[in-house]
Amino acid sequence: VKVNAGASNTCRRYKVMTSQQIKRVLTILTVSLMAAVSWAGDDDVVQSVGHGQVHWGDNTVTATGSGAPSLKAANVAVARLGAERAAKMDAFRNILETVKGVRLSSGQSVSAMMDTSPQLKSRVEGVLRSFKVVDTRYYSDGGVDVVVQAPLTGVILDALLPKAGSSEDKAAVAVSEHTGLVVNARGLALTPAISPRLVDEDGNVIYSAAFVNRDAALQRGIATYHKSVDAATKSKRVATKPVLVKAVKLAAPGSSDLVISAADLAKVASAKNALQQGRIVIVVD
């Protein structure tokens, strides 16, 4: 079978393009993995959501965006600038997708809440457009990848949790015996959430976003998550003298809320002041 020169060249170009595309895909996956590893210690909880990751150890999200150079660009410099802009637009779409997929509380995602309010949707998208670029990779073909990061605290949390601090007990109380609370939930298949709750065995809420001082909630979030009890007890979030309790079970199948036994309620109460500052770490598998 004869193949003309034009067809042969086309086949060669196709093979080169395919090889480059595979290489780029593998590189993007590597960049994403390296980003997750570099910002997360061995004990941090990193959850993949969409095309990004949620870092529950510090309540941040990261995502990678990719931009290809324009073949119509006047020169390499212009092509690279265009590719970088495209990469940032792709990163915005990916980090927005990730945030929308995060669980806000048991039974509710950020996406569901955004769907109920155009104002909230606009506010969250506005915050995410101000993401921080934490890594940029340039390729010989003019392509660009960027890794971006945004917090799940501050303005976003202010928008997502309008009732945070609404039930805070502002009455003067004795200084708590403990500086934080560590809840061991290993073995319960808990799905992390921005706003988890602790309840007693009768279903009464003993900790939630409503109980946390609003300024403290916006600054550090409602809770963070770690993989080991040792790392959790050494976390700066719970300071120097945390108290440890074991969660009995999930409040409901698939829930992000935890049940604390009657025997441990006094321990939780001993960290009341610390809990008003959101000083709680939950240990998960």
GROMACS .gro file of C-alpha atoms in nm:
model
  285
    1VAL     CA    1   0.000   0.000   0.000
    2LYS     CA    2   0.142   0.338  -0.097
    3VAL     CA    3   0.119   0.632   0.137
    4ASN     CA    4   0.188   0.976  -0.002
    5ALA     CA    5   0.434   1.212   0.167
    6GLY     CA    6   0.161   1.440   0.299
    7ALA     CA    7  -0.023   1.155   0.468
    8SER     CA    8   0.306   1.022   0.606
    9ASN     CA    9   0.392   1.360   0.755
   10THR     CA   10   0.041   1.387   0.899
   11CYS     CA   11   0.082   1.049   1.065
   12ARG     CA   12   0.417   1.150   1.210
   13ARG     CA   13   0.270   1.475   1.342
   14TYR     CA   14  -0.022   1.284   1.490
   15LYS     CA   15   0.217   1.047   1.669
   16VAL     CA   16   0.423   1.338   1.807
   17MET     CA   17   0.113   1.523   1.923
   18THR     CA   18  -0.024   1.212   2.089
   19SER     CA   19   0.305   1.155   2.269
   20GLN     CA   20   0.314   1.515   2.388
   21GLN     CA   21  -0.044   1.499   2.507
   22ILE     CA   22   0.027   1.185   2.707
   23LYS     CA   23   0.338   1.346   2.853
   24ARG     CA   24   0.143   1.659   2.950
   25VAL     CA   25  -0.133   1.459   3.115
   26LEU     CA   26   0.120   1.259   3.315
   27THR     CA   27   0.301   1.579   3.412
   28ILE     CA   28  -0.023   1.746   3.528
   29LEU     CA   29  -0.103   1.443   3.742
   30THR     CA   30   0.250   1.453   3.885
   31VAL     CA   31   0.226   1.826   3.959
   32SER     CA   32  -0.107   1.774   4.136
   33LEU     CA   33   0.033   1.486   4.340
   34MET     CA   34   0.347   1.682   4.432
   35ALA     CA   35   0.132   1.978   4.535
   36ALA     CA   36  -0.081   1.761   4.761
   37VAL     CA   37   0.227   1.605   4.918
   38SER     CA   38   0.412   1.934   4.966
   39TRP     CA   39   0.125   2.100   5.156
   40ALA     CA   40   0.014   1.794   5.348
   41GLY     CA   41   0.209   1.601   5.607
   42ASP     CA   42   0.180   1.227   5.655
   43ASP     CA   43  -0.096   1.278   5.910
   44ASP     CA   44  -0.300   1.536   5.719
   45VAL     CA   45  -0.629   1.444   5.557
   46VAL     CA   46  -0.635   1.522   5.183
   47GLN     CA   47  -0.960   1.451   5.000
   48SER     CA   48  -0.980   1.448   4.620
   49VAL     CA   49  -1.288   1.631   4.493
   50GLY     CA   50  -1.336   1.682   4.121
   51HIS     CA   51  -1.008   1.806   3.972
   52GLY     CA   52  -0.875   1.938   4.303
   53GLN     CA   53  -0.796   1.847   4.660
   54VAL     CA   54  -0.933   1.953   4.999
   55HIS     CA   55  -0.664   1.980   5.266
   56TRP     CA   56  -0.856   1.926   5.588
   57GLY     CA   57  -0.552   1.980   5.808
   58ASP     CA   58  -0.556   2.353   5.736
   59ASN     CA   59  -0.894   2.401   5.564
   60THR     CA   60  -0.764   2.490   5.220
   61VAL     CA   61  -0.833   2.370   4.865
   62THR     CA   62  -0.591   2.334   4.575
   63ALA     CA   63  -0.640   2.269   4.205
   64THR     CA   64  -0.432   2.257   3.887
   65GLY     CA   65  -0.507   2.442   3.564
   66SER     CA   66  -0.353   2.379   3.222
   67GLY     CA   67  -0.316   2.617   2.928
   68ALA     CA   68  -0.199   2.543   2.575
   69PRO     CA   69  -0.020   2.801   2.357
   70SER     CA   70  -0.204   2.962   2.066
   71LEU     CA   71  -0.064   2.865   1.727
   72LYS     CA   72  -0.169   3.210   1.601
   73ALA     CA   73   0.039   3.402   1.857
   74ALA     CA   74   0.290   3.651   1.717
   75ASN     CA   75   0.582   3.498   1.907
   76VAL     CA   76   0.671   3.254   2.185
   77ALA     CA   77   0.643   3.518   2.459
   78VAL     CA   78   0.290   3.614   2.354
   79ALA     CA   79   0.193   3.247   2.322
   80ARG     CA   80   0.319   3.178   2.673
   81LEU     CA   81   0.127   3.471   2.821
   82GLY     CA   82  -0.188   3.345   2.654
   83ALA     CA   83  -0.124   2.993   2.782
   84GLU     CA   84  -0.077   3.122   3.136
   85ARG     CA   85  -0.405   3.314   3.121
   86ALA     CA   86  -0.578   3.002   2.992
   87ALA     CA   87  -0.421   2.793   3.269
   88LYS     CA   88  -0.550   3.034   3.536
   89MET     CA   89  -0.900   3.024   3.385
   90ASP     CA   90  -0.886   2.644   3.388
   91ALA     CA   91  -0.760   2.650   3.748
   92PHE     CA   92  -1.050   2.874   3.850
   93ARG     CA   93  -1.301   2.632   3.697
   94ASN     CA   94  -1.133   2.339   3.872
   95ILE     CA   95  -1.105   2.501   4.215
   96LEU     CA   96  -1.467   2.617   4.193
   97GLU     CA   97  -1.570   2.261   4.108
   98THR     CA   98  -1.373   2.137   4.409
   99VAL     CA   99  -1.525   2.386   4.653
  100LYS     CA  100  -1.876   2.309   4.526
  101GLY     CA  101  -1.813   1.940   4.591
  102VAL     CA  102  -1.706   1.991   4.952
  103ARG     CA  103  -1.948   1.874   5.221
  104LEU     CA  104  -2.070   2.172   5.422
  105SER     CA  105  -2.252   1.970   5.687
  106SER     CA  106  -2.430   1.638   5.711
  107GLY     CA  107  -2.657   1.604   5.413
  108GLN     CA  108  -2.559   1.932   5.246
  109SER     CA  109  -2.286   2.023   4.998
  110VAL     CA  110  -2.151   2.368   4.922
  111SER     CA  111  -2.298   2.330   4.572
  112ALA     CA  112  -2.649   2.276   4.710
  113MET     CA  113  -2.622   2.586   4.924
  114MET     CA  114  -2.490   2.795   4.635
  115ASP     CA  115  -2.781   2.681   4.419
  116THR     CA  116  -3.026   2.833   4.666
  117SER     CA  117  -2.871   3.181   4.656
  118PRO     CA  118  -2.738   3.372   4.352
  119GLN     CA  119  -2.580   3.621   4.593
  120LEU     CA  120  -2.391   3.346   4.773
  121LYS     CA  121  -2.282   3.193   4.442
  122SER     CA  122  -2.149   3.528   4.324
  123ARG     CA  123  -1.969   3.589   4.652
  124VAL     CA  124  -1.797   3.249   4.658
  125GLU     CA  125  -1.693   3.277   4.295
  126GLY     CA  126  -1.556   3.625   4.362
  127VAL     CA  127  -1.341   3.497   4.647
  128LEU     CA  128  -1.209   3.205   4.443
  129ARG     CA  129  -1.105   3.436   4.158
  130SER     CA  130  -0.854   3.579   4.405
  131PHE     CA  131  -0.685   3.241   4.447
  132LYS     CA  132  -0.316   3.223   4.527
  133VAL     CA  133  -0.084   3.073   4.264
  134VAL     CA  134   0.151   2.843   4.454
  135ASP     CA  135   0.331   2.679   4.163
  136THR     CA  136   0.378   2.743   3.790
  137ARG     CA  137   0.527   2.503   3.537
  138TYR     CA  138   0.643   2.611   3.189
  139TYR     CA  139   0.690   2.362   2.905
  140SER     CA  140   0.905   2.367   2.594
  141ASP     CA  141   0.599   2.367   2.367
  142GLY     CA  142   0.475   2.691   2.529
  143GLY     CA  143   0.219   2.522   2.752
  144VAL     CA  144   0.171   2.626   3.115
  145ASP     CA  145   0.033   2.455   3.426
  146VAL     CA  146  -0.053   2.643   3.746
  147VAL     CA  147  -0.138   2.509   4.090
  148VAL     CA  148  -0.366   2.740   4.288
  149GLN     CA  149  -0.487   2.749   4.646
  150ALA     CA  150  -0.778   2.910   4.834
  151PRO     CA  151  -0.891   2.898   5.199
  152LEU     CA  152  -1.215   2.748   5.330
  153THR     CA  153  -1.207   3.006   5.607
  154GLY     CA  154  -1.250   3.384   5.610
  155VAL     CA  155  -1.488   3.532   5.356
  156ILE     CA  156  -1.600   3.196   5.216
  157LEU     CA  157  -1.686   3.064   5.561
  158ASP     CA  158  -1.859   3.392   5.645
  159ALA     CA  159  -2.082   3.339   5.340
  160LEU     CA  160  -2.144   2.968   5.394
  161LEU     CA  161  -2.214   2.979   5.768
  162PRO     CA  162  -2.425   3.289   5.840
  163LYS     CA  163  -2.535   3.140   6.175
  164ALA     CA  164  -2.185   3.071   6.308
  165GLY     CA  165  -2.163   3.214   6.658
  166SER     CA  166  -2.539   3.260   6.691
  167SER     CA  167  -2.560   3.040   7.002
  168GLU     CA  168  -2.227   3.133   7.157
  169ASP     CA  169  -2.245   3.148   7.535
  170LYS     CA  170  -2.101   3.490   7.615
  171ALA     CA  171  -2.162   3.468   7.988
  172ALA     CA  172  -1.853   3.478   8.206
  173VAL     CA  173  -1.734   3.126   8.285
  174ALA     CA  174  -1.441   2.977   8.467
  175VAL     CA  175  -1.130   2.916   8.261
  176SER     CA  176  -1.148   2.574   8.098
  177GLU     CA  177  -0.927   2.300   8.233
  178HIS     CA  178  -0.826   2.198   7.881
  179THR     CA  179  -0.701   2.398   7.583
  180GLY     CA  180  -0.871   2.197   7.310
  181LEU     CA  181  -1.061   1.882   7.220
  182VAL     CA  182  -0.944   1.585   7.013
  183VAL     CA  183  -1.218   1.348   6.898
  184ASN     CA  184  -1.105   1.004   6.786
  185ALA     CA  185  -1.342   0.896   6.508
  186ARG     CA  186  -1.121   0.631   6.351
  187GLY     CA  187  -1.306   0.326   6.227
  188LEU     CA  188  -1.634   0.513   6.173
  189ALA     CA  189  -1.586   0.596   5.802
  190LEU     CA  190  -1.651   0.963   5.872
  191THR     CA  191  -1.668   1.201   5.574
  192PRO     CA  192  -1.512   1.537   5.669
  193ALA     CA  193  -1.728   1.848   5.653
  194ILE     CA  194  -1.671   2.220   5.698
  195SER     CA  195  -1.926   2.236   5.978
  196PRO     CA  196  -1.942   1.909   6.176
  197ARG     CA  197  -2.139   1.869   6.498
  198LEU     CA  198  -2.099   1.670   6.818
  199VAL     CA  199  -2.415   1.531   6.978
  200ASP     CA  200  -2.487   1.328   7.291
  201GLU     CA  201  -2.654   0.988   7.286
  202ASP     CA  202  -2.997   1.153   7.300
  203GLY     CA  203  -2.924   1.363   6.992
  204ASN     CA  204  -2.870   1.691   7.177
  205VAL     CA  205  -2.610   1.913   7.008
  206ILE     CA  206  -2.308   1.979   7.230
  207TYR     CA  207  -2.086   2.141   6.965
  208SER     CA  208  -2.158   2.311   6.634
  209ALA     CA  209  -2.070   2.622   6.434
  210ALA     CA  210  -2.338   2.812   6.625
  211PHE     CA  211  -2.142   2.765   6.950
  212VAL     CA  212  -1.813   2.903   6.814
  213ASN     CA  213  -1.714   3.268   6.847
  214ARG     CA  214  -1.770   3.410   6.500
  215ASP     CA  215  -1.432   3.580   6.468
  216ALA     CA  216  -1.259   3.260   6.576
  217ALA     CA  217  -1.469   3.055   6.333
  218LEU     CA  218  -1.381   3.278   6.039
  219GLN     CA  219  -1.014   3.271   6.130
  220ARG     CA  220  -0.958   2.899   6.185
  221GLY     CA  221  -1.280   2.723   6.080
  222ILE     CA  222  -1.506   2.496   6.284
  223ALA     CA  223  -1.272   2.196   6.297
  224THR     CA  224  -0.973   2.034   6.130
  225TYR     CA  225  -0.899   1.669   6.060
  226HIS     CA  226  -0.594   1.448   6.109
  227LYS     CA  227  -0.517   1.081   6.054
  228SER     CA  228  -0.349   1.005   6.386
  229VAL     CA  229  -0.431   1.078   6.747
  230ASP     CA  230  -0.068   1.165   6.814
  231ALA     CA  231  -0.059   1.432   6.543
  232ALA     CA  232  -0.395   1.568   6.654
  233THR     CA  233  -0.293   1.608   7.018
  234LYS     CA  234   0.025   1.787   6.909
  235SER     CA  235  -0.160   2.024   6.677
  236LYS     CA  236  -0.125   2.395   6.750
  237ARG     CA  237  -0.500   2.420   6.712
  238VAL     CA  238  -0.562   2.243   7.043
  239ALA     CA  239  -0.260   2.407   7.212
  240THR     CA  240  -0.075   2.248   7.502
  241LYS     CA  241  -0.336   2.061   7.705
  242PRO     CA  242  -0.609   1.904   7.492
  243VAL     CA  243  -0.855   1.646   7.617
  244LEU     CA  244  -0.917   1.327   7.417
  245VAL     CA  245  -1.253   1.155   7.372
  246LYS     CA  246  -1.367   0.864   7.154
  247ALA     CA  247  -1.670   0.907   6.930
  248VAL     CA  248  -1.922   0.625   6.981
  249LYS     CA  249  -2.071   0.630   6.632
  250LEU     CA  250  -2.195   0.853   6.352
  251ALA     CA  251  -2.515   1.042   6.429
  252ALA     CA  252  -2.665   0.877   6.118
  253PRO     CA  253  -2.534   0.657   5.837
  254GLY     CA  254  -2.306   0.868   5.614
  255SER     CA  255  -2.326   1.161   5.855
  256SER     CA  256  -2.044   1.402   5.940
  257ASP     CA  257  -2.179   1.442   6.294
  258LEU     CA  258  -2.041   1.237   6.582
  259VAL     CA  259  -2.203   1.091   6.892
  260ILE     CA  260  -2.018   1.134   7.222
  261SER     CA  261  -2.092   0.893   7.507
  262ALA     CA  262  -2.247   1.009   7.832
  263ALA     CA  263  -1.925   0.909   8.010
  264ASP     CA  264  -1.726   1.161   7.801
  265LEU     CA  265  -1.962   1.459   7.823
  266ALA     CA  266  -1.779   1.594   8.127
  267LYS     CA  267  -1.453   1.583   7.932
  268VAL     CA  268  -1.609   1.784   7.651
  269ALA     CA  269  -1.743   2.035   7.903
  270SER     CA  270  -1.392   2.073   8.049
  271ALA     CA  271  -1.285   2.229   7.718
  272LYS     CA  272  -1.582   2.467   7.685
  273ASN     CA  273  -1.379   2.786   7.646
  274ALA     CA  274  -1.152   2.621   7.393
  275LEU     CA  275  -1.450   2.494   7.193
  276GLN     CA  276  -1.588   2.848   7.177
  277GLN     CA  277  -1.264   2.926   6.992
  278GLY     CA  278  -1.311   2.630   6.756
  279ARG     CA  279  -1.016   2.443   6.902
  280ILE     CA  280  -1.118   2.093   6.797
  281VAL     CA  281  -0.942   1.832   6.587
  282ILE     CA  282  -1.116   1.518   6.460
  283VAL     CA  283  -0.915   1.204   6.388
  284VAL     CA  284  -1.036   1.000   6.090
  285ASP     CA  285  -0.918   0.699   5.889
   0.00000   0.00000   0.00000
